[in-house]
Coordinates of C-alpha atoms in Angstrom, one line a residue:
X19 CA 159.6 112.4 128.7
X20 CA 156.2 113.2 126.5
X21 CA 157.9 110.8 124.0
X22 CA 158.3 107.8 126.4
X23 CA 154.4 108.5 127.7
X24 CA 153.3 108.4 124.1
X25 CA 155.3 105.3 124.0
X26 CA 153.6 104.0 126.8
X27 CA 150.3 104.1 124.7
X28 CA 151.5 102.6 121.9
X29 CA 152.7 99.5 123.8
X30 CA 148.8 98.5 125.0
X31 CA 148.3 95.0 124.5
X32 CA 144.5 93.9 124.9
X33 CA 142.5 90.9 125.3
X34 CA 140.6 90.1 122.0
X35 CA 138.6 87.8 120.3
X36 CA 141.4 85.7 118.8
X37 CA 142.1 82.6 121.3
X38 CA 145.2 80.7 121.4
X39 CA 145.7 77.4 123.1
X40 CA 149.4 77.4 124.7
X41 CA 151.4 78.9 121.0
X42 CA 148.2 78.0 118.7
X43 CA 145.3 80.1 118.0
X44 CA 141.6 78.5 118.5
X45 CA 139.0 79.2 116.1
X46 CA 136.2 79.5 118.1
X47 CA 137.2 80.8 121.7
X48 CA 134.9 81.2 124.4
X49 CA 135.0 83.9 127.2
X50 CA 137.0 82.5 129.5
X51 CA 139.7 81.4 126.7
X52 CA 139.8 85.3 125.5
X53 CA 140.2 86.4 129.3
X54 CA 143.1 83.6 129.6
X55 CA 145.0 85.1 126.0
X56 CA 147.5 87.8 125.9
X57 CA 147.0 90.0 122.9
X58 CA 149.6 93.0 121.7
X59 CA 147.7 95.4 119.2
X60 CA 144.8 92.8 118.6
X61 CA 147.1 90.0 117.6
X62 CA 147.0 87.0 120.1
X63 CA 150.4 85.5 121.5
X64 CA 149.4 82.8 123.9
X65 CA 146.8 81.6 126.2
X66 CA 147.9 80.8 129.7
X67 CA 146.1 77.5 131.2
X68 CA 148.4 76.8 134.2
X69 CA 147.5 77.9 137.9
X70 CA 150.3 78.7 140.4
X71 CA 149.3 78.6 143.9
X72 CA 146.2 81.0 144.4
X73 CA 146.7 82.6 140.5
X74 CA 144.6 82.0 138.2
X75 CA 145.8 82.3 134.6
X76 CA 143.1 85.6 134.0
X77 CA 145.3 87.1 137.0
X78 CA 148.4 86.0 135.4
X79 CA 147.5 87.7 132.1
X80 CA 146.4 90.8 134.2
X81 CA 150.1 91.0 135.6
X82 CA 152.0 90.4 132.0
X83 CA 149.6 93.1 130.4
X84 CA 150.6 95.9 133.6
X85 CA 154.7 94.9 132.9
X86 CA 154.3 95.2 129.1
X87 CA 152.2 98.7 129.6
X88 CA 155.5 99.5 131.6
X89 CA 157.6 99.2 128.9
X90 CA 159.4 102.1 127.5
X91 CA 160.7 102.7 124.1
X92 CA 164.9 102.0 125.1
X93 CA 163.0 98.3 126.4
X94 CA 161.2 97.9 122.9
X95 CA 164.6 98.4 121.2
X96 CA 166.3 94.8 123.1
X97 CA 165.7 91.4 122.1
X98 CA 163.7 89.4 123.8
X99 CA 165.3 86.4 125.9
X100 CA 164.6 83.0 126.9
X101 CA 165.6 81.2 130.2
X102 CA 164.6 78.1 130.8
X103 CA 163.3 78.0 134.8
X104 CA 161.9 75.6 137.1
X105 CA 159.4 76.9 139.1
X106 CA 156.2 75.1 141.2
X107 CA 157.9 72.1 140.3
X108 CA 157.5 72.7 136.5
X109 CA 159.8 73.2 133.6
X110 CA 159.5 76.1 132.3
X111 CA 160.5 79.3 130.1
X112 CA 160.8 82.9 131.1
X113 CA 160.6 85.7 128.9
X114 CA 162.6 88.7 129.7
X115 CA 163.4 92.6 127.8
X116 CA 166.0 94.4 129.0
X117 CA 166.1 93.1 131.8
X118 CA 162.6 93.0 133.1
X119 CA 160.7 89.6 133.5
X120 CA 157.9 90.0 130.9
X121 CA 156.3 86.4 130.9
X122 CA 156.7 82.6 132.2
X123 CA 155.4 79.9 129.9
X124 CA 155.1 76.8 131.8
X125 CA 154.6 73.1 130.8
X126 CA 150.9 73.6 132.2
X127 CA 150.3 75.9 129.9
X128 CA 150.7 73.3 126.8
X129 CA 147.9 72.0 125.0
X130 CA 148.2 68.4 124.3
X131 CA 146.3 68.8 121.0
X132 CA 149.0 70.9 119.8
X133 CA 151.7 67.9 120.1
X134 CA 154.6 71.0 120.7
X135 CA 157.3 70.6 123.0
X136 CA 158.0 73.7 125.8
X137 CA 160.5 74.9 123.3
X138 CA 158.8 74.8 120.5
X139 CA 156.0 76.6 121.7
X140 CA 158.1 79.1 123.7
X141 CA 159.6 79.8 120.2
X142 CA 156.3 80.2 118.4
X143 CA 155.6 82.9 121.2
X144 CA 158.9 84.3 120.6
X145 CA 158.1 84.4 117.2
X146 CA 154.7 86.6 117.5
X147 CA 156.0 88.7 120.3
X148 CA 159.4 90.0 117.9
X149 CA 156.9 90.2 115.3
X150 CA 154.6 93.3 117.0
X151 CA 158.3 94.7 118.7
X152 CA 160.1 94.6 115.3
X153 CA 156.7 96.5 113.4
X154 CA 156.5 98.9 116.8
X155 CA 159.9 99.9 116.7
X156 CA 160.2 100.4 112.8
X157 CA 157.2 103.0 113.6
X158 CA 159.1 105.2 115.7
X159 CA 162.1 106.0 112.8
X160 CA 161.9 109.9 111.8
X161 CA 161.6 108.3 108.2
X162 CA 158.6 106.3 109.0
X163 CA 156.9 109.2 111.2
X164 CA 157.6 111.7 108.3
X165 CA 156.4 109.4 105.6
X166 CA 153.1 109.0 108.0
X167 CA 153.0 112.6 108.0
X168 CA 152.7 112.8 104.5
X169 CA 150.3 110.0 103.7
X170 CA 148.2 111.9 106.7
X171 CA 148.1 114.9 104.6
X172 CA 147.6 113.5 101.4
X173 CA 144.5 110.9 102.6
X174 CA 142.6 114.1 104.3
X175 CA 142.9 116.0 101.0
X176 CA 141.6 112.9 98.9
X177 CA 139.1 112.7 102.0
X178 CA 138.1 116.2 101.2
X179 CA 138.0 116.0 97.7
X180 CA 135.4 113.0 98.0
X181 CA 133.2 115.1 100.5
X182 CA 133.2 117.9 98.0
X183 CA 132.8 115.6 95.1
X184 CA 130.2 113.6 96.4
X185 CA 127.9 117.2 97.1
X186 CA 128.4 118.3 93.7
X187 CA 127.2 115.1 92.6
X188 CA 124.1 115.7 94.4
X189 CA 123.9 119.2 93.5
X190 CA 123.6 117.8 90.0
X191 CA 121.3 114.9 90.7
X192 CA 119.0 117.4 92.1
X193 CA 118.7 119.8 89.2
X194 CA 118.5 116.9 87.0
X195 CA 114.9 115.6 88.5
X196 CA 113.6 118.9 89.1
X197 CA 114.0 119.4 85.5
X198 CA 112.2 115.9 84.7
X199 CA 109.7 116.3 87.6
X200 CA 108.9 120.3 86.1
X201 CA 108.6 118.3 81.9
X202 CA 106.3 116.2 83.8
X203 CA 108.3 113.1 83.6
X204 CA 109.5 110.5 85.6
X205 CA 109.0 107.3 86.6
X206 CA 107.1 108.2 90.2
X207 CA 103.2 109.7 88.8
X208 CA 102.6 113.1 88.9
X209 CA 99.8 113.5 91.0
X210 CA 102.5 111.5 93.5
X211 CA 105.2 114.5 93.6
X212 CA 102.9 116.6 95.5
X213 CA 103.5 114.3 98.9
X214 CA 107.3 113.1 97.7
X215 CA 108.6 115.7 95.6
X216 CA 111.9 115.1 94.4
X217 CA 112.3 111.7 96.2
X218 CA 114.9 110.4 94.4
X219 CA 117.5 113.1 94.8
X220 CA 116.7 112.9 98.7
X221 CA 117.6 109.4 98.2
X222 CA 121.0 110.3 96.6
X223 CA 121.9 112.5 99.3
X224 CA 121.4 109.8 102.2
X225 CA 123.2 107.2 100.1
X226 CA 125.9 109.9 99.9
X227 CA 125.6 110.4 103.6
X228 CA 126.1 106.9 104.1
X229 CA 129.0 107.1 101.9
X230 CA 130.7 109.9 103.6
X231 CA 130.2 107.9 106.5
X232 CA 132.3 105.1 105.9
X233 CA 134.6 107.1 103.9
X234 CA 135.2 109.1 107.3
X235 CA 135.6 106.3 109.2
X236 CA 138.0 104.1 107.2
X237 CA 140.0 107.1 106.6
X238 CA 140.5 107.8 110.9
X239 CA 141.2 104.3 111.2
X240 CA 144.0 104.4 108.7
X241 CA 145.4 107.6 110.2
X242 CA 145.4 105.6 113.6
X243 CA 147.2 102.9 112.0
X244 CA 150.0 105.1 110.7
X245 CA 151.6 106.1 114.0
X246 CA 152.7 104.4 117.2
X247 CA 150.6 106.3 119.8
X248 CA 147.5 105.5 118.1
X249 CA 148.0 102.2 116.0
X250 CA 145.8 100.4 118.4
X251 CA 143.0 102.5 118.5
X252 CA 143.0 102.3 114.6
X253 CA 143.6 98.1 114.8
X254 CA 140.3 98.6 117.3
X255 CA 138.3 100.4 114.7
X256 CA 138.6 98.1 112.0
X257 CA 138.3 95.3 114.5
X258 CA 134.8 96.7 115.5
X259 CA 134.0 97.1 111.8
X260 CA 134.6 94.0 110.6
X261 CA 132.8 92.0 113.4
X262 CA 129.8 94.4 112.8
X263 CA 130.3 93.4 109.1
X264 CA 130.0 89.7 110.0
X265 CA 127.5 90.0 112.3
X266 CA 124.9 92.1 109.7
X267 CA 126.0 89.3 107.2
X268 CA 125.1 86.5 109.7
X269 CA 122.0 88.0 110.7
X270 CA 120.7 88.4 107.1
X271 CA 121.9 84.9 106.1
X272 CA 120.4 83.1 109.6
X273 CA 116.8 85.5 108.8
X274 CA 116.9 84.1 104.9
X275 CA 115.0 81.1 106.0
X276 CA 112.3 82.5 108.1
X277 CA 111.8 84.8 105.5
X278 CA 111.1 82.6 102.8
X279 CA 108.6 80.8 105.1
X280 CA 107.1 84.4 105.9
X281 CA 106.8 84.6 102.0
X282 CA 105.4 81.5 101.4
X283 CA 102.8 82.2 104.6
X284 CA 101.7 85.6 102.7
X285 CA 101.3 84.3 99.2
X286 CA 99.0 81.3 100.6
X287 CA 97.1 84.4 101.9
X288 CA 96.9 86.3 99.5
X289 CA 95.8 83.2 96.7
X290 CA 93.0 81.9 99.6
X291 CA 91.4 85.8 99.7
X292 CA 91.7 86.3 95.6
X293 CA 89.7 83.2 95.9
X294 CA 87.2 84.4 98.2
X295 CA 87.0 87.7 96.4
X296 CA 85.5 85.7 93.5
X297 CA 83.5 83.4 95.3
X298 CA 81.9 86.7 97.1
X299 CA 81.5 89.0 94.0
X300 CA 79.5 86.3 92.3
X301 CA 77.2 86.3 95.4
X302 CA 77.3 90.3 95.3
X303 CA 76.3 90.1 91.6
X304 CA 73.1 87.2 92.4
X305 CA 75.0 85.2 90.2
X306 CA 75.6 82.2 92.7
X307 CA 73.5 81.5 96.0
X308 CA 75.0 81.3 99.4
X309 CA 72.8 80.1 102.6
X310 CA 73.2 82.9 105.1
X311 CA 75.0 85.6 103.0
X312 CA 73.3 88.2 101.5
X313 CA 74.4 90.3 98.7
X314 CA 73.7 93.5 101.2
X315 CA 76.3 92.0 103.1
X316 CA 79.0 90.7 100.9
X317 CA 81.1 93.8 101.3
X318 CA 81.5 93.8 105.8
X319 CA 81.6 90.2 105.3
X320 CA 84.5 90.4 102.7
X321 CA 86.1 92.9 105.1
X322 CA 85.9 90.9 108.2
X323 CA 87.3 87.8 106.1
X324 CA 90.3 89.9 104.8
X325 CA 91.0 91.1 108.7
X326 CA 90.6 87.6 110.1
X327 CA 92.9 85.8 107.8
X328 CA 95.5 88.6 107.7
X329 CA 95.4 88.3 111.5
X330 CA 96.0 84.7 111.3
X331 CA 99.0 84.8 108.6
X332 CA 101.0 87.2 111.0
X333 CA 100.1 85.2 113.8
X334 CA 101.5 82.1 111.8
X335 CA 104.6 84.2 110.1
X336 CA 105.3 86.3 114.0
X337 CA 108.2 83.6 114.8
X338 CA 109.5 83.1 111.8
X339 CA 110.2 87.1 112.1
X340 CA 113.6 88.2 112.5
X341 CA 113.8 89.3 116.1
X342 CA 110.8 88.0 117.3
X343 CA 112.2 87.1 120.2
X344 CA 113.7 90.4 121.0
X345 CA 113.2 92.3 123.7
X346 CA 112.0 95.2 121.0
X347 CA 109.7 92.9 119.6
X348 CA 107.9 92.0 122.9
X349 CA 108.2 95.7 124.0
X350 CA 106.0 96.5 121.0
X351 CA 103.9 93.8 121.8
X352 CA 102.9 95.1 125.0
X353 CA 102.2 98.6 124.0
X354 CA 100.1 97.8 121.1
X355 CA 98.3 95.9 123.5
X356 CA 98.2 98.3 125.8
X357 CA 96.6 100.5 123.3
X358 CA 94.0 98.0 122.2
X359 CA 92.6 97.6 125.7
X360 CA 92.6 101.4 126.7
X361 CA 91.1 102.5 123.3
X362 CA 88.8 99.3 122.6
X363 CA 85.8 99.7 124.2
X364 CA 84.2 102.5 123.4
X365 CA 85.6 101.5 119.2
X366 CA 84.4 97.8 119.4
X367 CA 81.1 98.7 120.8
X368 CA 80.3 101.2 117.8
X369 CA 82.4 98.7 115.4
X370 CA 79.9 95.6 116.6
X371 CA 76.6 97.9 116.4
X372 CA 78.0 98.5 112.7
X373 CA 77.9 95.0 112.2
X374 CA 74.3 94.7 113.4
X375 CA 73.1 96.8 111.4
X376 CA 75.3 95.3 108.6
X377 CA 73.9 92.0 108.8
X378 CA 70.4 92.6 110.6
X379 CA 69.9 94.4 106.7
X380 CA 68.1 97.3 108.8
X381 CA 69.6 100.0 106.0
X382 CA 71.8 100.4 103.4
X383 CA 73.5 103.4 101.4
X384 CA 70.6 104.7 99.7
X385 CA 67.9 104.2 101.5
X386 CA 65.6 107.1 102.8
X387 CA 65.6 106.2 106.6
X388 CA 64.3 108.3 110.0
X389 CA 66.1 108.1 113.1
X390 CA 65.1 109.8 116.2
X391 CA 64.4 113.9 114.4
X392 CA 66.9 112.8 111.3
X393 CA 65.4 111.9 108.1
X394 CA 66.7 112.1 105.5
X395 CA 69.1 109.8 102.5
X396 CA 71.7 107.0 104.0
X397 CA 74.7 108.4 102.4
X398 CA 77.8 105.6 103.9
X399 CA 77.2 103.2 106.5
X400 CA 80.4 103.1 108.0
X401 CA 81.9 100.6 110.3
X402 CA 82.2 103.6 113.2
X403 CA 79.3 105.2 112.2
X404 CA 76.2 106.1 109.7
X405 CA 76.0 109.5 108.1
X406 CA 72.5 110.8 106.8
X407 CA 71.8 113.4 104.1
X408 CA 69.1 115.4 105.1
X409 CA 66.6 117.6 103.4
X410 CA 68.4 120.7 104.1
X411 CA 71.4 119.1 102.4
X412 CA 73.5 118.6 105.7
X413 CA 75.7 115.6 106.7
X414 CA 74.2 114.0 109.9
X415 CA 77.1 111.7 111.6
X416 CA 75.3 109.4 113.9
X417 CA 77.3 106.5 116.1
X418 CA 76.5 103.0 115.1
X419 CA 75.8 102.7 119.0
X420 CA 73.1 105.0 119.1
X421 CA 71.8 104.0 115.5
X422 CA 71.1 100.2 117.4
X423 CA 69.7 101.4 120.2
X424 CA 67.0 104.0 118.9
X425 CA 64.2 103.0 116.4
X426 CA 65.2 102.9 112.6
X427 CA 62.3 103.9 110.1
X428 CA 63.0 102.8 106.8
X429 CA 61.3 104.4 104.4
X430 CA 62.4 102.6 101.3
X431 CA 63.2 99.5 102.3
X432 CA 60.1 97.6 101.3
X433 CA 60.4 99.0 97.5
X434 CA 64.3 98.4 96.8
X435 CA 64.8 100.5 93.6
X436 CA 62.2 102.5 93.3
X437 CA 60.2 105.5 95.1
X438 CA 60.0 106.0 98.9
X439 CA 56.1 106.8 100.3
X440 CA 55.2 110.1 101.4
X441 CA 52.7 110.9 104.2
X442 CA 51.3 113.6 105.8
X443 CA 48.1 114.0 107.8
X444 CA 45.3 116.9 108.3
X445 CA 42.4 117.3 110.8
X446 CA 39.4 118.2 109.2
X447 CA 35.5 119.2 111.1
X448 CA 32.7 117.1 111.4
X449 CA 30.6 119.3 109.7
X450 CA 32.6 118.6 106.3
X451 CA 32.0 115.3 104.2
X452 CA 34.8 112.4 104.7
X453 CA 34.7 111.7 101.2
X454 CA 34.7 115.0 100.1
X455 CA 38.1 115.2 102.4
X456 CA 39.4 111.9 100.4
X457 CA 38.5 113.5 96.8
X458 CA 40.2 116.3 97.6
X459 CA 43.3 115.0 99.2
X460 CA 43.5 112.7 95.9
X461 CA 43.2 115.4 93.3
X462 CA 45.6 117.4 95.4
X463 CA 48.2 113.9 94.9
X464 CA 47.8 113.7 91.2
X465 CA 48.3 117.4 90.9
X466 CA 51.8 117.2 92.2
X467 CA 54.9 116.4 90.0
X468 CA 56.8 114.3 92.1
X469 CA 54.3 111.8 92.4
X470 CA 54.1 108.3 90.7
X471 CA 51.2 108.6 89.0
X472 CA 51.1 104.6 88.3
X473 CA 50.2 103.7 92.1
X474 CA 47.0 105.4 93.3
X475 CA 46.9 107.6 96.5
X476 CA 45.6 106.4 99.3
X477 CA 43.9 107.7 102.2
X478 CA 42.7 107.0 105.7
X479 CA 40.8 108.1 108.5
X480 CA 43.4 107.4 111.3
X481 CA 40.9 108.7 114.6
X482 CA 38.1 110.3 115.5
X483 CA 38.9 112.6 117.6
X484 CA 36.5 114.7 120.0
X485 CA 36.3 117.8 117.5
X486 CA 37.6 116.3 114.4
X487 CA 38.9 113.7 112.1
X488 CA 42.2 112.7 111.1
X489 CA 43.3 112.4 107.6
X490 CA 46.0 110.6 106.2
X491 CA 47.4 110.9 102.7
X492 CA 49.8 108.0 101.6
X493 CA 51.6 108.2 98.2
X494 CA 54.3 107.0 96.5
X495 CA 57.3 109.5 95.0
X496 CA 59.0 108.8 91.9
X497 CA 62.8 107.7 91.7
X498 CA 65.3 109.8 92.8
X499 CA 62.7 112.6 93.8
X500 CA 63.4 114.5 97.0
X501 CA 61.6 113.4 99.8
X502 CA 60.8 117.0 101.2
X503 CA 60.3 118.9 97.8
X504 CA 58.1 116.8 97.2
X505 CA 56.0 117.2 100.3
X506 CA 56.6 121.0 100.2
X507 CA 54.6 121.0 97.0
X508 CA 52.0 118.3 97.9
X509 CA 50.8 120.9 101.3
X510 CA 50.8 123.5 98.8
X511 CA 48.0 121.6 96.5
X512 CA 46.4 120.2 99.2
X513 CA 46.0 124.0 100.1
X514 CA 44.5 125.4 96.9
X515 CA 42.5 122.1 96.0
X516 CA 40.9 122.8 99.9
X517 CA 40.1 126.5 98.9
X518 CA 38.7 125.9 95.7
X519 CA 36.0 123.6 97.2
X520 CA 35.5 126.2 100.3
X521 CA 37.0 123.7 102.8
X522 CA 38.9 125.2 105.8
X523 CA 42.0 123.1 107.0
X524 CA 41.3 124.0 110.6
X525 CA 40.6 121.5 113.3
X526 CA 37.3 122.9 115.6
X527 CA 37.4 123.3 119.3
X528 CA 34.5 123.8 121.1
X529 CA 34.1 125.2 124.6
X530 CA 30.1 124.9 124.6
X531 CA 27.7 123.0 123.1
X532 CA 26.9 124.1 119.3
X533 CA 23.2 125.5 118.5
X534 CA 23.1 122.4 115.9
X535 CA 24.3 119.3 115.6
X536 CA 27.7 119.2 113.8
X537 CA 27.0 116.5 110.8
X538 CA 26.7 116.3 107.1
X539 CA 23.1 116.0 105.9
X540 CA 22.9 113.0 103.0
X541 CA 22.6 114.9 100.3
X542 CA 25.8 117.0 101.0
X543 CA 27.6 113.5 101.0
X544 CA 29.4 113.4 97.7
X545 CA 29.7 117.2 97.8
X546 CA 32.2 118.1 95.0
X547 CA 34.7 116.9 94.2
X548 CA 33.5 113.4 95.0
X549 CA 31.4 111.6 92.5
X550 CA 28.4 109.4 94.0
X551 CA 29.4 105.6 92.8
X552 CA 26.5 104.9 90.1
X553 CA 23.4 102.3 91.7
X554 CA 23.6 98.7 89.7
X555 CA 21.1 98.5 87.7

């Protein structure tokens, strides 16, 4: 009984991809031909094209498949007989097993491409259908079944074997470039290895996963193939395989043409921006002159120009993509997008104020700049952002955004290459000579190191106030000198030149009227250490 069910299996014919019109295969079948085709273990018989009545030839192909599922092994073991019948008014032939009605081939099942007479075509069926009985029945011998037993055992050990074999190999692939990668060589550089390690033994081991793969699976589709029960789940696998074979191969060979365009697209691309990378390093050197592009500006401009033709070659080379019009492809489409306009608007508007300030020329790495309380050294003017290096040596990140919309004092930017100006400012009395205050705000300037001693200093009387007057001193550092060492030692002459000449650095407040007046008699006015400008003679 368990040997007739397992019979049963065996005999499982199924609708496949090879069409037949009437005895004779078709090359290219469509759906409806494979749903008209009986099939026994993959290999097509004959494609029904004649209606009876109300039944189609798919239902026709339904019944023959539920008789030949029927079929036990004492049926396989008869011939198979033809009777010609007339039924529906049409010749035709009727296929019976022991007994049992398997098929009717009718003359409206004929193709008349073929040119075959009903006989001749009932034969060629014939022909196929002893062909799968004869190779079905052979199967179930003790001889054969034993011999499968054997070759069973004997493919699972060479199966093993490879399995075992192909670790070992990797074992020793492994040690090998660890060795190299610990001498230091290698093709990959060193400073490389910490992020990959050994990447090409990891390579070895997926190829030999890929390997083990297929091994498996051609091995359990040969095992299938060996007995009766499971022969057509083993002609199923290597079906499937081979169509997925072709397909990959037809896929690569139908994307070989839009990929050579994609090429093409990318190397025009690529030629147009090495030609605008010269053009725009001459212009960043002053060697060539370029209305409206500054050498300040060459390197966001080469940027954006890089961006905006990239984005134009992949819009050019998107449909020539393979898959492009994939449902994948669209799917990532719309989440990218997605992304852009949820995470845009708060990027571009800090991206765009980075190109204002890019192109407006307002500052530059290098220059000594103050922004809102930050002063200090433009250390990167980023695309995002600017960052400042201030006098206590910290990094100030400030958003382009914010950058735009504040004022921008730039210290530097009217002597490009050379020393920023310094000031600073005091509030002296009344009662105390102005150019005693300027003589000894200048020697207090020349006293101090960081000072270029080739431009003078300069001072001015910014107010007069109510109590007092406002100083202040303007000079000019030399290159590279800090901005707030500098002024740190400056205050501290300014100090000691004030003492010397019994000056006080205070500014007066008054809450009643003074005994006498608050003024410098004339002959106090070049008190030291000014010096009275000699009369012409």
């Amino acid at each position: 009984m368990i040997r007739a069910l397992l019979f049963l299996l065996a005999w499982i014919p199924l609708i496949t991809a090879g069409g037949l019109h009437a005895a004779e295969p078709r090359q290219l079948p469509s759906e409806q031909d494979k749903a008209r085709t009986i099939s026994i273990f993959h290999h097509p018989i004959v494609m029904l094209q004649a209606k009876f009545g109300l039944t189609t030839p798919e239902e026709r192909v339904l019944r023959i498949r539920r008789t030949l599922r029927s079929l036990s092994e004492e049926d396989i073991r008869q011939p198979i007989i033809i009777t010609p019948v007339t039924r529906y008014n049409q010749q035709g032939r009727l296929f019976t097993i022991n007994g049992q009605m398997l098929m009717l081939l009718a003359e409206g099942d004929l193709d008349e491409g073929d040119d075959l007479t009903l006989d001749q075509a009932a034969q060629r069926v014939l022909a196929r259908m002893d062909e799968q009985r004869t190779s079905l029945k052979d199967q179930y011998s003790s001889a054969y079944l034993a011999t499968a037993v054997v070759k069973t055992l004997a493919g699972t050990v060479v199966l093993g074997l490879l399995f075992y074999g192909a670790f070992k190999s990797w074992k020793k692939v492994k040690q090998y470039f660890e060795a190299r990668i610990s001498r230091k060589k290698g093709l990959i550089p060193a400073k490389w290895r910490e992020f990959l390690g050994a990447v090409e033994s990891y390579l070895y081991g997926l190829l030999m996963i890929f390997l083990g793969i297929a091994a498996f699976y051609v091995w359990l589709s040969w095992i299938f193939r060996l007995f009766p029960w499971t022969r057509v789940w083993g002609e199923s696998l290597g079906d499937w395989s081979i169509n997925v074979v072709q397909k990959i191969a037809l896929s690569i060979v139908s994307a070989l043409p839009g990929l050579l365009i994609v090429m093409i697209i990318f190397l025009i691309t690529a030629f147009i921006l090495k030609l605008l990378k010269i053009l725009l390093t001459r212009v960043e050197s002053r060697r060539m002159m370029v209305p409206g592009l500054h050498p300040e500006t060459v390197g966001a401009t080469r940027k954006l120009i890089s961006v905006m033709v990239w984005l134009f070659a992949l819009s050019a080379a998107y449909p020539f993509l393979p898959g492009a019009n994939s449902v994948a492809f669209k799917g990532i489409s719309v989440f990218f997008g997605l992304m852009l306009t949820l995470g845009s608007a708060g990027v571009m508007n800090h991206a765009m104020s980075g190109l204002v300030l890019t192109y407006s020329r307002a500052l530059r790495k290098g220059d000594v700049i103050r922004i809102g309380d930050n002063e200090g050294l433009v250390n990167e003017v980023g695309m995002l952002a600017t960052k400042i290096l201030t006098r206590e040596n910290y990094i100030v990140t400030v958003p382009n955004a914010v950058v735009v919309s504040g004022k921008i004092t730039n210290l530097s930017a009217q002597n490009p290459g050379s020393g920023v100006n310094l000031t600073t400012s005091v509030t002296i009395g009344y009662d105390t000579p102005w150019r005693q205050v300027h003589a000894m705000l200048e020697l207090a300037a020349k006293r101090t190191q960081g000072i270029d001693p080739s431009t003078p200093p300069l001072v001015r009387q910014l107010n007069l106030m109510d109590w007092y007057i406002a100083y202040e001193l303007q000079v000019k550092l030399r290159v590279g000198e800090s901005l707030a060492g500098v002024k740190s030692e400056l205050h501290s002459h300014i100090q000691d030149v004030f003492n010397e000449f019994n000056v006080q650095i205070m500014s007066p407040n008054f809450v009643n009227q003074p005994e006498g007046a608050v003024m410098v008699p004339r002959d106090n006015w070049f008190a030291a250490p000014a010096v009275q400008p000699e009369k012409p003679s």
